Amino acid sequence: MAIRLTESTPIQFIKGVGEARGAAFARLGIETAGDLLGFYPRAYEERGRVINITDSIDGEICSLVLTVRETSAVRQIRKGFSVFRSIAYDESGSIELVFFNMPFMARSLTSGRRFRAYGRVRIGRYGREMVSPKLEPILQNTELPYYVPVYRLSPPLTQKVIRQSVLSVLPLCESLPELLPKSVIEKYELLPRSEAVSELHCPTTPESLQKAKKTLAFTEITVFRLALSQLRSEVRRENACPLGLKNTGIKSFFSSLPFELTNAQKKAVKEIFADLGNSYPMARLLQGDVGSGKTAVAAAALYLCVKNGYQACMMAPTEILATQHKKTLDKFLSPFGIRTELLISGMPASEKRRVRAGLADGSIDIAVGTHALITDKTEFSSCALAVVDEQHRFGVKQRKALLDKSENGDKRAHMLVMSATPIPRSLSLIIFGDLDVSLLDELPPGRQKIETRIIPSQSRDTAYQIIRDSVAAGGRAYIVCPLIESGEDSDGQENERVAAEEHFKSLSEGELKGIPMGLLHGRMKPDEKASVMADFASGKTSVLVSTTVIEVGVDVPEATVMVIENAESFGLSQLHQLRGRIGRGSRRSVCLLIHGKNSDESADRLKIMRDTSDGFKVAEADLEKRGPGDFFGVRQSGEFSVALAGASDIKMLASTDSFVKEILNQRDNEEYKPLFDAAERFLERNGDGRTVN
Ligand code: ADP
Ligand code: MG
């Protein structure tokens, strides 16, 4: 039965898909033909850039146009394992193609046939070879595509199946509604939307692919920013409990702190207190470099809230951080009779029940926790303030969910979002456009400047010597393990775990023998993590080998050495975050970036780390060098597509910004209606707290 293809056609009815593949598509979040159309490639193979065999270098992935000279018989090596080889040539020379377990291919590789071969060249003792290249026959009158798209996979789907399925739905592009007025498309040198989507799946030239990415990025950012501004005006129309300063004893809170607030902290507190006094909810971002003292500012807001007779909550991205915040808040707030409790998923069920009961009956003032806080089971009796730490890890969805959760009758909670990732202004508008911003642009006095050194891999002994010396002097050290590039199907977190475990083992038996060491990775249970962290904080262990789980917020003032293995594989902002784990006490601290790969480009990037300690400068440099992808690419909340990561640069962010500013107050202009409608749909899809997973 032939069915008419529309955007809502279920995926399994698409030609060649069916039940089993349909289920695999569903695992990728694709349920309809329209979803598939919006499933953009994650990368492209540039097969049209053909080189001569003899120009290829060892290890290079490249494209060759070859004629088959001869093909060997298929040899059965053992059961279920076969191999055959072909010799092929171009005008520059010849290469051997090796095929494992592909006996059926041998038949098509007859002498004289021509192929485009794509794969990795190895240069061995007997010359060049390519193992299991991807072959495309060269036929008369058909041109092979310059780019071949690469999609995210879920077995049993293969690239070929996805590509073919995409081809079947591509005609739908024609009926895609245009979101941008023609004049805008022309002014910003974009493509019509239908063309852009089609081009993204089947690129014709490098230039048009670039233009397609730019078009979709421009559109997406615009829609997202309109959605944020919509959210912002919605929040303004909500009610909240005004929190006043009167009779709260706030002065005694400030004088009880073990330090005087910096001017930046004072200014932020003032801004926050002004917001809290309003009868509509605060929605404010507190941005400050690592160590700038955001927690104390948050504590002041929490204090004010509780002394006004309401509850508050604080949410952190990891259990380690939540646990640490609980401790800090106790220190600041318990002297005033304020009761703070931890709520994380790693706690025993009975504990959780007890805390939830205390939140419901109002006997607990402040809950500190992870996402568990926003799950359905937690009810507050009267929550008026929600603090979210390290917000760049949360999406709009979570932000909205938290607001919904902390609803208090017909009133919304005030929200304070804290971020330690210095985000350049151009990006922060995109990520946090719905929030007002307070900036902590000053560090507490007396901080030692952290010395940063770049150490080539072969001189890594220097790093271990520095660790041994510092431990002998009573200090502590972090060693952060490399991010291993994960292949298409492998699991990055698992790879990191293996890397950290192996490194831990070899160091504790070798270079750091005799020093008490801990190991921390994302695959450990929450209570294991907490106890490893506690051992390090108390000094029971002096060296902590870890994956990037320590990245955010962890505070151990005695730690003075940070060693980062394969530093070149991290983004600069992430390196800056990691570096912020040290230099928190009064002792001299040193960050050692071990440079595993000797390329000038990565060395240049690392030099920025060595030469600047200002997080904003680091972030600007990162944005310039790597584009915004790393700020909200894969690791972000999935609110943006891949197109954005690859296409946008500072210039295009700026042009989107000026466009958004231009149209924000033209809600009634028919020309922009499709954009505003798309923003509305975006909020419906992403802004609904109940759909948080
Ligand atoms: P971050 O902004 O990275 O979250 P924290 O709130 O963890 O920073 O603060 C870092 C350290 O600085 C903590 O040990 C905190 O007690 C200390 N601190 C915060 N404010 C001040 C201040 N005004 N003077 C001195 N030390 C401060
Ligand atoms: Mg912090």
CSV table of C-alpha atoms in Angstrom, one decimal, residues 199-622:
chain,number,residue,atom,x,y,z
A,199,GLU,CA,21.7,21.0,1.4
A,200,LEU,CA,22.6,19.9,4.9
A,201,HIS,CA,21.7,16.3,4.1
A,202,CYS,CA,23.0,16.3,0.5
A,203,PRO,CA,25.6,19.0,0.2
A,204,THR,CA,26.6,20.1,-3.3
A,205,THR,CA,29.7,22.3,-2.7
A,206,PRO,CA,31.7,23.3,0.4
A,207,GLU,CA,30.4,26.9,0.0
A,208,SER,CA,26.7,25.9,-0.2
A,209,LEU,CA,27.1,23.6,2.8
A,210,GLN,CA,28.6,26.4,4.8
A,211,LYS,CA,25.7,28.7,3.8
A,212,ALA,CA,23.2,26.0,4.8
A,213,LYS,CA,24.7,25.6,8.2
A,214,LYS,CA,24.8,29.4,8.6
A,215,THR,CA,21.1,29.6,7.7
A,216,LEU,CA,20.0,27.0,10.2
A,217,ALA,CA,22.2,28.4,12.9
A,218,PHE,CA,20.9,31.9,12.3
A,219,THR,CA,17.3,30.7,12.4
A,220,GLU,CA,17.8,28.5,15.4
A,221,ILE,CA,19.5,31.1,17.5
A,222,THR,CA,16.9,33.7,16.5
A,223,VAL,CA,14.1,31.4,17.5
A,224,PHE,CA,15.8,30.5,20.7
A,225,ARG,CA,16.4,34.1,21.7
A,226,LEU,CA,12.8,35.0,20.9
A,227,ALA,CA,11.7,32.1,23.1
A,228,LEU,CA,13.9,33.3,25.9
A,229,SER,CA,12.6,36.8,25.7
A,230,GLN,CA,9.1,35.4,25.7
A,231,LEU,CA,10.0,33.4,28.8
A,232,ARG,CA,11.3,36.5,30.5
A,233,SER,CA,8.2,38.5,29.9
A,234,GLU,CA,6.1,35.6,31.1
A,235,VAL,CA,8.1,35.5,34.3
A,236,ARG,CA,7.6,39.2,34.8
A,237,ARG,CA,3.9,38.7,34.7
A,238,GLU,CA,4.0,36.1,37.5
A,239,ASN,CA,3.6,36.8,41.2
A,240,ALA,CA,6.3,36.1,43.8
A,241,CYS,CA,6.7,36.7,47.5
A,242,PRO,CA,8.5,40.0,48.1
A,243,LEU,CA,11.4,39.4,50.5
A,244,GLY,CA,12.2,42.4,52.6
A,245,LEU,CA,15.2,43.3,54.7
A,246,LYS,CA,13.3,44.5,57.7
A,247,ASN,CA,13.7,42.6,60.9
A,248,THR,CA,15.8,39.9,59.3
A,249,GLY,CA,19.0,40.7,61.2
A,250,ILE,CA,20.8,40.7,57.9
A,251,LYS,CA,23.6,42.9,59.3
A,252,SER,CA,24.5,40.2,61.8
A,253,PHE,CA,24.7,37.7,59.0
A,254,PHE,CA,27.2,39.8,57.1
A,255,SER,CA,29.3,40.4,60.3
A,256,SER,CA,29.3,36.7,61.1
A,257,LEU,CA,31.1,35.9,57.8
A,258,PRO,CA,34.8,35.0,58.3
A,259,PHE,CA,35.7,37.6,55.7
A,260,GLU,CA,34.6,40.9,54.3
A,261,LEU,CA,32.7,40.7,51.1
A,262,THR,CA,34.5,42.0,48.0
A,263,ASN,CA,33.1,45.1,46.3
A,264,ALA,CA,31.9,42.9,43.5
A,265,GLN,CA,30.1,40.6,46.0
A,266,LYS,CA,28.5,43.6,47.7
A,267,LYS,CA,27.2,45.0,44.5
A,268,ALA,CA,25.8,41.6,43.5
A,269,VAL,CA,24.1,41.2,46.9
A,270,LYS,CA,22.5,44.6,46.4
A,271,GLU,CA,21.2,43.8,43.0
A,272,ILE,CA,19.8,40.5,44.2
A,273,PHE,CA,18.2,42.0,47.3
A,274,ALA,CA,16.5,44.6,45.1
A,275,ASP,CA,15.1,41.9,42.9
A,276,LEU,CA,13.9,39.9,45.9
A,277,GLY,CA,11.9,42.8,47.1
A,278,ASN,CA,9.8,42.8,44.0
A,279,SER,CA,6.4,41.0,43.8
A,280,TYR,CA,7.4,39.3,40.6
A,281,PRO,CA,10.0,36.6,40.5
A,282,MET,CA,13.7,37.4,40.2
A,283,ALA,CA,15.4,35.7,37.3
A,284,ARG,CA,19.1,36.5,37.7
A,285,LEU,CA,22.3,35.1,36.6
A,286,LEU,CA,25.3,35.5,39.0
A,287,GLN,CA,28.3,35.1,36.8
A,288,GLY,CA,31.7,34.9,38.4
A,289,ASP,CA,35.0,33.2,37.7
A,290,VAL,CA,36.0,30.2,39.8
A,291,GLY,CA,36.8,31.3,43.3
A,292,SER,CA,35.1,34.6,43.1
A,293,GLY,CA,32.9,33.7,46.0
A,294,LYS,CA,29.5,33.0,44.6
A,295,THR,CA,28.4,30.7,47.4
A,296,ALA,CA,28.6,33.5,50.0
A,297,VAL,CA,26.4,35.7,47.8
A,298,ALA,CA,23.9,32.8,47.5
A,299,ALA,CA,24.0,32.3,51.2
A,300,ALA,CA,23.0,35.9,51.8
A,301,ALA,CA,19.9,35.4,49.5
A,302,LEU,CA,19.0,32.2,51.2
A,303,TYR,CA,19.4,33.8,54.6
A,304,LEU,CA,17.0,36.6,53.6
A,305,CYS,CA,14.5,34.2,52.2
A,306,VAL,CA,14.4,32.0,55.4
A,307,LYS,CA,14.3,35.0,57.7
A,308,ASN,CA,11.2,36.2,55.7
A,309,GLY,CA,9.6,33.0,56.8
A,310,TYR,CA,9.9,31.0,53.6
A,311,GLN,CA,11.8,27.9,52.4
A,312,ALA,CA,14.5,27.9,49.8
A,313,CYS,CA,16.3,25.3,47.7
A,314,MET,CA,19.7,25.1,46.0
A,315,MET,CA,20.4,22.8,43.1
A,316,ALA,CA,23.9,21.6,42.0
A,317,PRO,CA,24.8,19.5,39.0
A,318,THR,CA,26.6,16.8,40.9
A,319,GLU,CA,26.2,15.0,44.2
A,320,ILE,CA,29.7,16.0,45.3
A,321,LEU,CA,28.9,19.6,44.8
A,322,ALA,CA,25.6,19.4,46.5
A,323,THR,CA,27.2,17.7,49.5
A,324,GLN,CA,29.8,20.5,49.6
A,325,HIS,CA,27.3,23.2,49.4
A,326,LYS,CA,25.3,21.7,52.3
A,327,LYS,CA,28.4,21.8,54.4
A,328,THR,CA,29.2,25.4,53.5
A,329,LEU,CA,25.7,26.6,54.1
A,330,ASP,CA,25.6,24.9,57.4
A,331,LYS,CA,28.7,26.8,58.3
A,332,PHE,CA,27.2,30.2,57.2
A,333,LEU,CA,23.6,29.6,58.3
A,334,SER,CA,23.2,27.1,61.1
A,335,PRO,CA,24.4,29.7,63.7
A,336,PHE,CA,21.2,31.5,62.9
A,337,GLY,CA,19.0,28.5,63.5
A,338,ILE,CA,18.5,27.8,59.8
A,339,ARG,CA,18.1,24.1,59.1
A,340,THR,CA,19.6,22.9,55.8
A,341,GLU,CA,19.2,19.3,54.6
A,342,LEU,CA,20.8,17.4,51.7
A,343,LEU,CA,18.6,15.7,49.1
A,344,ILE,CA,20.4,13.6,46.6
A,345,SER,CA,19.5,10.3,44.8
A,346,GLY,CA,22.4,8.5,46.4
A,347,MET,CA,20.8,8.7,49.9
A,348,PRO,CA,19.0,5.8,51.5
A,349,ALA,CA,15.3,5.8,50.7
A,350,SER,CA,14.3,6.3,54.3
A,351,GLU,CA,16.6,9.4,54.6
A,352,LYS,CA,15.0,10.9,51.5
A,353,ARG,CA,11.5,10.3,52.8
A,354,ARG,CA,12.5,12.0,56.1
A,355,VAL,CA,13.8,15.1,54.3
A,356,ARG,CA,10.9,15.2,51.9
A,357,ALA,CA,8.5,15.1,54.9
A,358,GLY,CA,10.4,17.9,56.6
A,359,LEU,CA,10.2,20.0,53.4
A,360,ALA,CA,6.5,19.3,53.1
A,361,ASP,CA,5.7,20.3,56.7
A,362,GLY,CA,8.1,23.2,56.7
A,363,SER,CA,10.4,22.1,59.4
A,364,ILE,CA,13.3,22.1,57.0
A,365,ASP,CA,14.3,25.6,55.8
A,366,ILE,CA,16.7,24.8,52.9
A,367,ALA,CA,17.0,21.8,50.7
A,368,VAL,CA,20.3,21.3,48.9
A,369,GLY,CA,20.4,18.7,46.2
A,370,THR,CA,20.8,17.5,42.6
A,371,HIS,CA,18.1,17.0,40.0
A,372,ALA,CA,16.4,14.7,42.5
A,373,LEU,CA,15.0,17.9,43.9
A,374,ILE,CA,12.9,18.5,40.9
A,375,THR,CA,11.5,15.1,40.6
A,376,ASP,CA,7.8,14.8,41.3
A,377,LYS,CA,8.0,13.5,44.8
A,378,THR,CA,9.4,16.6,46.4
A,379,GLU,CA,6.9,19.1,47.7
A,380,PHE,CA,7.8,22.2,49.6
A,381,SER,CA,5.5,23.9,52.1
A,382,SER,CA,6.5,27.4,51.0
A,383,CYS,CA,9.5,27.7,48.7
A,384,ALA,CA,10.3,31.3,47.7
A,385,LEU,CA,13.8,31.1,46.3
A,386,ALA,CA,15.6,28.6,44.1
A,387,VAL,CA,19.3,28.8,43.6
A,388,VAL,CA,20.9,26.9,40.7
A,389,ASP,CA,24.6,26.4,40.7
A,390,GLU,CA,26.7,25.9,37.6
A,391,GLN,CA,23.8,26.6,35.4
A,392,HIS,CA,25.5,26.0,32.1
A,393,ARG,CA,24.7,22.4,32.6
A,394,PHE,CA,21.0,23.0,32.8
A,395,GLY,CA,18.8,23.8,29.9
A,396,VAL,CA,15.8,26.0,29.7
A,397,LYS,CA,13.7,22.9,30.4
A,398,GLN,CA,15.3,22.4,33.8
A,399,ARG,CA,15.2,26.1,34.6
A,400,LYS,CA,11.5,26.2,34.0
A,401,ALA,CA,10.9,22.9,35.8
A,402,LEU,CA,12.6,24.3,38.9
A,403,LEU,CA,10.4,27.3,38.8
A,404,ASP,CA,7.3,25.2,38.5
A,405,LYS,CA,8.4,22.9,41.3
A,406,SER,CA,9.0,25.7,43.7
A,407,GLU,CA,5.6,27.2,43.1
A,408,ASN,CA,4.1,28.4,46.3
A,409,GLY,CA,0.4,28.8,46.0
A,410,ASP,CA,-0.1,31.1,43.0
A,411,LYS,CA,3.4,32.5,43.6
A,412,ARG,CA,6.6,31.6,41.8
A,413,ALA,CA,10.0,31.2,43.5
A,414,HIS,CA,12.7,33.8,42.8
A,415,MET,CA,15.5,32.2,40.9
A,416,LEU,CA,19.2,32.8,41.2
A,417,VAL,CA,21.3,31.0,38.7
A,418,MET,CA,25.1,30.8,39.3
A,419,SER,CA,27.7,30.1,36.6
A,420,ALA,CA,31.4,29.8,36.9
A,421,THR,CA,31.9,29.5,33.2
A,422,PRO,CA,32.8,32.9,32.1
A,423,ILE,CA,30.7,33.2,29.0
A,424,PRO,CA,31.4,36.0,26.5
A,425,ARG,CA,28.6,38.4,26.2
A,426,SER,CA,27.6,37.4,22.7
A,427,LEU,CA,27.0,33.9,23.9
A,428,SER,CA,25.6,34.6,27.2
A,429,LEU,CA,22.7,36.4,25.5
A,430,ILE,CA,21.9,33.2,23.7
A,431,ILE,CA,22.2,30.9,26.6
A,432,PHE,CA,20.9,33.2,29.3
A,433,GLY,CA,18.9,35.8,27.4
A,434,ASP,CA,16.0,35.4,29.8
A,435,LEU,CA,18.0,36.4,32.8
A,436,ASP,CA,19.4,39.6,34.4
A,437,VAL,CA,23.1,39.4,35.1
A,438,SER,CA,25.2,40.2,38.1
A,439,LEU,CA,28.9,40.0,37.6
A,440,LEU,CA,31.6,39.1,40.1
A,441,ASP,CA,34.6,40.5,38.3
A,442,GLU,CA,36.9,40.6,41.3
A,443,LEU,CA,38.6,37.8,43.3
A,444,PRO,CA,38.8,37.9,47.1
A,445,PRO,CA,42.1,39.4,48.2
A,446,GLY,CA,45.1,37.5,49.1
A,447,ARG,CA,44.8,34.9,46.3
A,448,GLN,CA,48.0,33.6,44.9
A,449,LYS,CA,48.3,33.8,41.2
A,450,ILE,CA,48.4,30.2,39.8
A,451,GLU,CA,51.5,29.5,37.8
A,452,THR,CA,50.7,27.6,34.7
A,453,ARG,CA,53.3,25.5,32.9
A,454,ILE,CA,53.2,23.6,29.7
A,455,ILE,CA,55.1,20.3,29.9
A,456,PRO,CA,55.8,18.1,26.9
A,457,SER,CA,54.7,14.6,27.4
A,458,GLN,CA,58.3,13.2,27.4
A,459,SER,CA,59.2,15.5,30.3
A,460,ARG,CA,56.3,14.5,32.5
A,461,ASP,CA,58.7,13.3,35.2
A,462,THR,CA,58.9,17.0,36.1
A,463,ALA,CA,55.3,17.0,37.0
A,464,TYR,CA,55.6,14.0,39.3
A,465,GLN,CA,58.6,15.5,41.0
A,466,ILE,CA,56.5,18.6,41.7
A,467,ILE,CA,53.8,16.5,43.1
A,468,ARG,CA,56.2,14.6,45.3
A,469,ASP,CA,57.7,17.8,46.6
A,470,SER,CA,54.4,19.4,47.3
A,471,VAL,CA,53.0,16.4,49.1
A,472,ALA,CA,56.1,16.3,51.2
A,473,ALA,CA,55.4,19.9,52.1
A,474,GLY,CA,51.9,19.0,53.2
A,475,GLY,CA,50.1,19.9,50.0
A,476,ARG,CA,47.7,17.9,47.8
A,477,ALA,CA,47.5,17.3,44.1
A,478,TYR,CA,44.9,16.6,41.4
A,479,ILE,CA,45.7,14.6,38.3
A,480,VAL,CA,43.0,14.8,35.7
A,481,CYS,CA,43.0,12.1,33.1
A,482,PRO,CA,42.8,12.6,29.4
A,483,LEU,CA,39.5,12.6,27.5
A,484,ILE,CA,39.8,9.7,25.2
A,485,GLU,CA,38.3,10.3,21.8
A,486,SER,CA,35.3,8.0,21.7
A,487,GLY,CA,34.4,6.3,18.5
A,488,GLU,CA,30.9,6.3,17.1
A,489,ASP,CA,29.6,3.4,19.2
A,490,SER,CA,31.8,3.5,22.2
A,491,ASP,CA,31.0,5.1,25.5
A,492,GLY,CA,33.0,8.1,26.4
A,493,GLN,CA,32.5,7.9,30.1
A,494,GLU,CA,33.5,4.2,30.1
A,495,ASN,CA,36.7,5.2,28.2
A,496,GLU,CA,37.5,7.9,30.7
A,497,ARG,CA,37.0,5.4,33.6
A,498,VAL,CA,39.5,3.0,32.0
A,499,ALA,CA,42.0,5.7,31.4
A,500,ALA,CA,41.8,7.0,35.0
A,501,GLU,CA,42.0,3.5,36.5
A,502,GLU,CA,45.0,2.6,34.5
A,503,HIS,CA,46.8,5.8,35.2
A,504,PHE,CA,46.0,5.4,38.9
A,505,LYS,CA,47.4,1.9,39.0
A,506,SER,CA,50.6,2.8,37.1
A,507,LEU,CA,51.3,5.9,39.2
A,508,SER,CA,50.6,4.2,42.5
A,509,GLU,CA,53.0,1.4,41.6
A,510,GLY,CA,55.5,3.7,40.0
A,511,GLU,CA,56.2,7.4,40.1
A,512,LEU,CA,54.0,8.1,43.1
A,513,LYS,CA,54.6,5.0,45.1
A,514,GLY,CA,54.0,5.4,48.8
A,515,ILE,CA,51.8,8.4,48.5
A,516,PRO,CA,48.2,7.8,49.6
A,517,MET,CA,46.1,8.2,46.5
A,518,GLY,CA,42.4,8.3,45.6
A,519,LEU,CA,40.6,7.5,42.4
A,520,LEU,CA,37.4,9.3,41.2
A,521,HIS,CA,35.4,8.7,38.1
A,522,GLY,CA,31.8,9.2,36.8
A,523,ARG,CA,31.0,5.5,36.9
A,524,MET,CA,31.3,5.3,40.7
A,525,LYS,CA,28.3,5.2,43.0
A,526,PRO,CA,27.5,8.5,44.6
A,527,ASP,CA,28.5,7.4,48.1
A,528,GLU,CA,31.8,6.0,46.8
A,529,LYS,CA,32.4,9.3,45.1
A,530,ALA,CA,31.6,11.2,48.3
A,531,SER,CA,33.9,9.1,50.4
A,532,VAL,CA,36.8,9.5,47.9
A,533,MET,CA,36.2,13.2,47.9
A,534,ALA,CA,36.0,13.3,51.7
A,535,ASP,CA,39.3,11.4,52.0
A,536,PHE,CA,41.0,13.9,49.8
A,537,ALA,CA,39.5,16.9,51.5
A,538,SER,CA,40.5,15.6,54.9
A,539,GLY,CA,44.0,14.8,53.8
A,540,LYS,CA,43.7,11.0,54.2
A,541,THR,CA,44.8,10.9,50.6
A,542,SER,CA,47.1,13.4,49.1
A,543,VAL,CA,46.7,12.8,45.4
A,544,LEU,CA,43.4,12.5,43.6
A,545,VAL,CA,43.5,10.8,40.1
A,546,SER,CA,40.2,11.6,38.4
A,547,THR,CA,38.3,12.2,35.3
A,548,THR,CA,36.6,15.5,34.6
A,549,VAL,CA,34.0,14.8,37.3
A,550,ILE,CA,35.9,17.2,39.6
A,551,GLU,CA,35.5,19.9,37.0
A,552,VAL,CA,32.9,22.1,38.7
A,553,GLY,CA,32.9,23.8,42.1
A,554,VAL,CA,34.9,21.4,44.2
A,555,ASP,CA,36.8,23.3,47.0
A,556,VAL,CA,39.8,21.8,48.7
A,557,PRO,CA,42.0,24.7,49.8
A,558,GLU,CA,45.0,22.5,50.5
A,559,ALA,CA,45.3,21.4,46.9
A,560,THR,CA,48.1,23.3,45.2
A,561,VAL,CA,49.0,21.2,42.2
A,562,MET,CA,46.8,20.4,39.2
A,563,VAL,CA,48.2,18.1,36.6
A,564,ILE,CA,46.1,17.8,33.4
A,565,GLU,CA,47.1,15.0,31.1
A,566,ASN,CA,46.6,15.5,27.3
A,567,ALA,CA,45.7,19.0,28.0
A,568,GLU,CA,45.3,19.7,24.3
A,569,SER,CA,42.2,17.6,24.1
A,570,PHE,CA,40.3,19.9,26.5
A,571,GLY,CA,38.5,23.2,25.6
A,572,LEU,CA,40.2,26.2,27.1
A,573,SER,CA,37.2,27.1,29.3
A,574,GLN,CA,37.3,23.6,30.7
A,575,LEU,CA,41.0,23.8,31.4
A,576,HIS,CA,40.3,27.1,33.2
A,577,GLN,CA,37.6,25.4,35.3
A,578,LEU,CA,39.9,22.6,36.2
A,579,ARG,CA,42.7,25.1,37.1
A,580,GLY,CA,40.2,26.9,39.3
A,581,ARG,CA,40.3,23.9,41.7
A,582,ILE,CA,43.6,25.0,43.0
A,583,GLY,CA,45.0,28.3,44.3
A,584,ARG,CA,42.2,28.5,46.8
A,585,GLY,CA,44.4,28.7,49.9
A,586,SER,CA,47.3,30.9,50.7
A,587,ARG,CA,49.9,28.6,49.3
A,588,ARG,CA,51.6,28.9,45.9
A,589,SER,CA,49.8,26.8,43.4
A,590,VAL,CA,50.9,25.4,40.1
A,591,CYS,CA,48.9,24.0,37.1
A,592,LEU,CA,50.8,21.6,34.8
A,593,LEU,CA,49.4,21.1,31.4
A,594,ILE,CA,50.9,18.0,29.9
A,595,HIS,CA,51.0,18.4,26.2
A,596,GLY,CA,50.5,15.0,24.6
A,597,LYS,CA,50.4,15.8,21.0
A,598,ASN,CA,53.0,18.0,19.4
A,599,SER,CA,51.1,20.3,17.1
A,600,ASP,CA,51.8,24.0,16.9
A,601,GLU,CA,48.1,24.8,17.0
A,602,SER,CA,47.4,23.0,20.2
A,603,ALA,CA,50.6,24.4,21.7
A,604,ASP,CA,49.3,27.9,20.8
A,605,ARG,CA,46.0,27.3,22.5
A,606,LEU,CA,47.7,26.1,25.7
A,607,LYS,CA,49.9,29.2,25.7
A,608,ILE,CA,46.7,31.3,26.2
A,609,MET,CA,46.2,29.3,29.4
A,610,ARG,CA,49.8,30.0,30.5
A,611,ASP,CA,49.5,33.7,29.8
A,612,THR,CA,46.0,34.6,31.1
A,613,SER,CA,44.3,33.9,34.4
A,614,ASP,CA,41.2,35.9,33.5
A,615,GLY,CA,38.4,33.5,32.7
A,616,PHE,CA,36.6,35.9,30.4
A,617,LYS,CA,39.8,36.4,28.3
A,618,VAL,CA,40.2,32.6,28.2
A,619,ALA,CA,36.6,32.2,27.1
A,620,GLU,CA,36.8,34.8,24.4
A,621,ALA,CA,39.9,33.1,23.0
A,622,ASP,CA,38.2,29.8,23.2
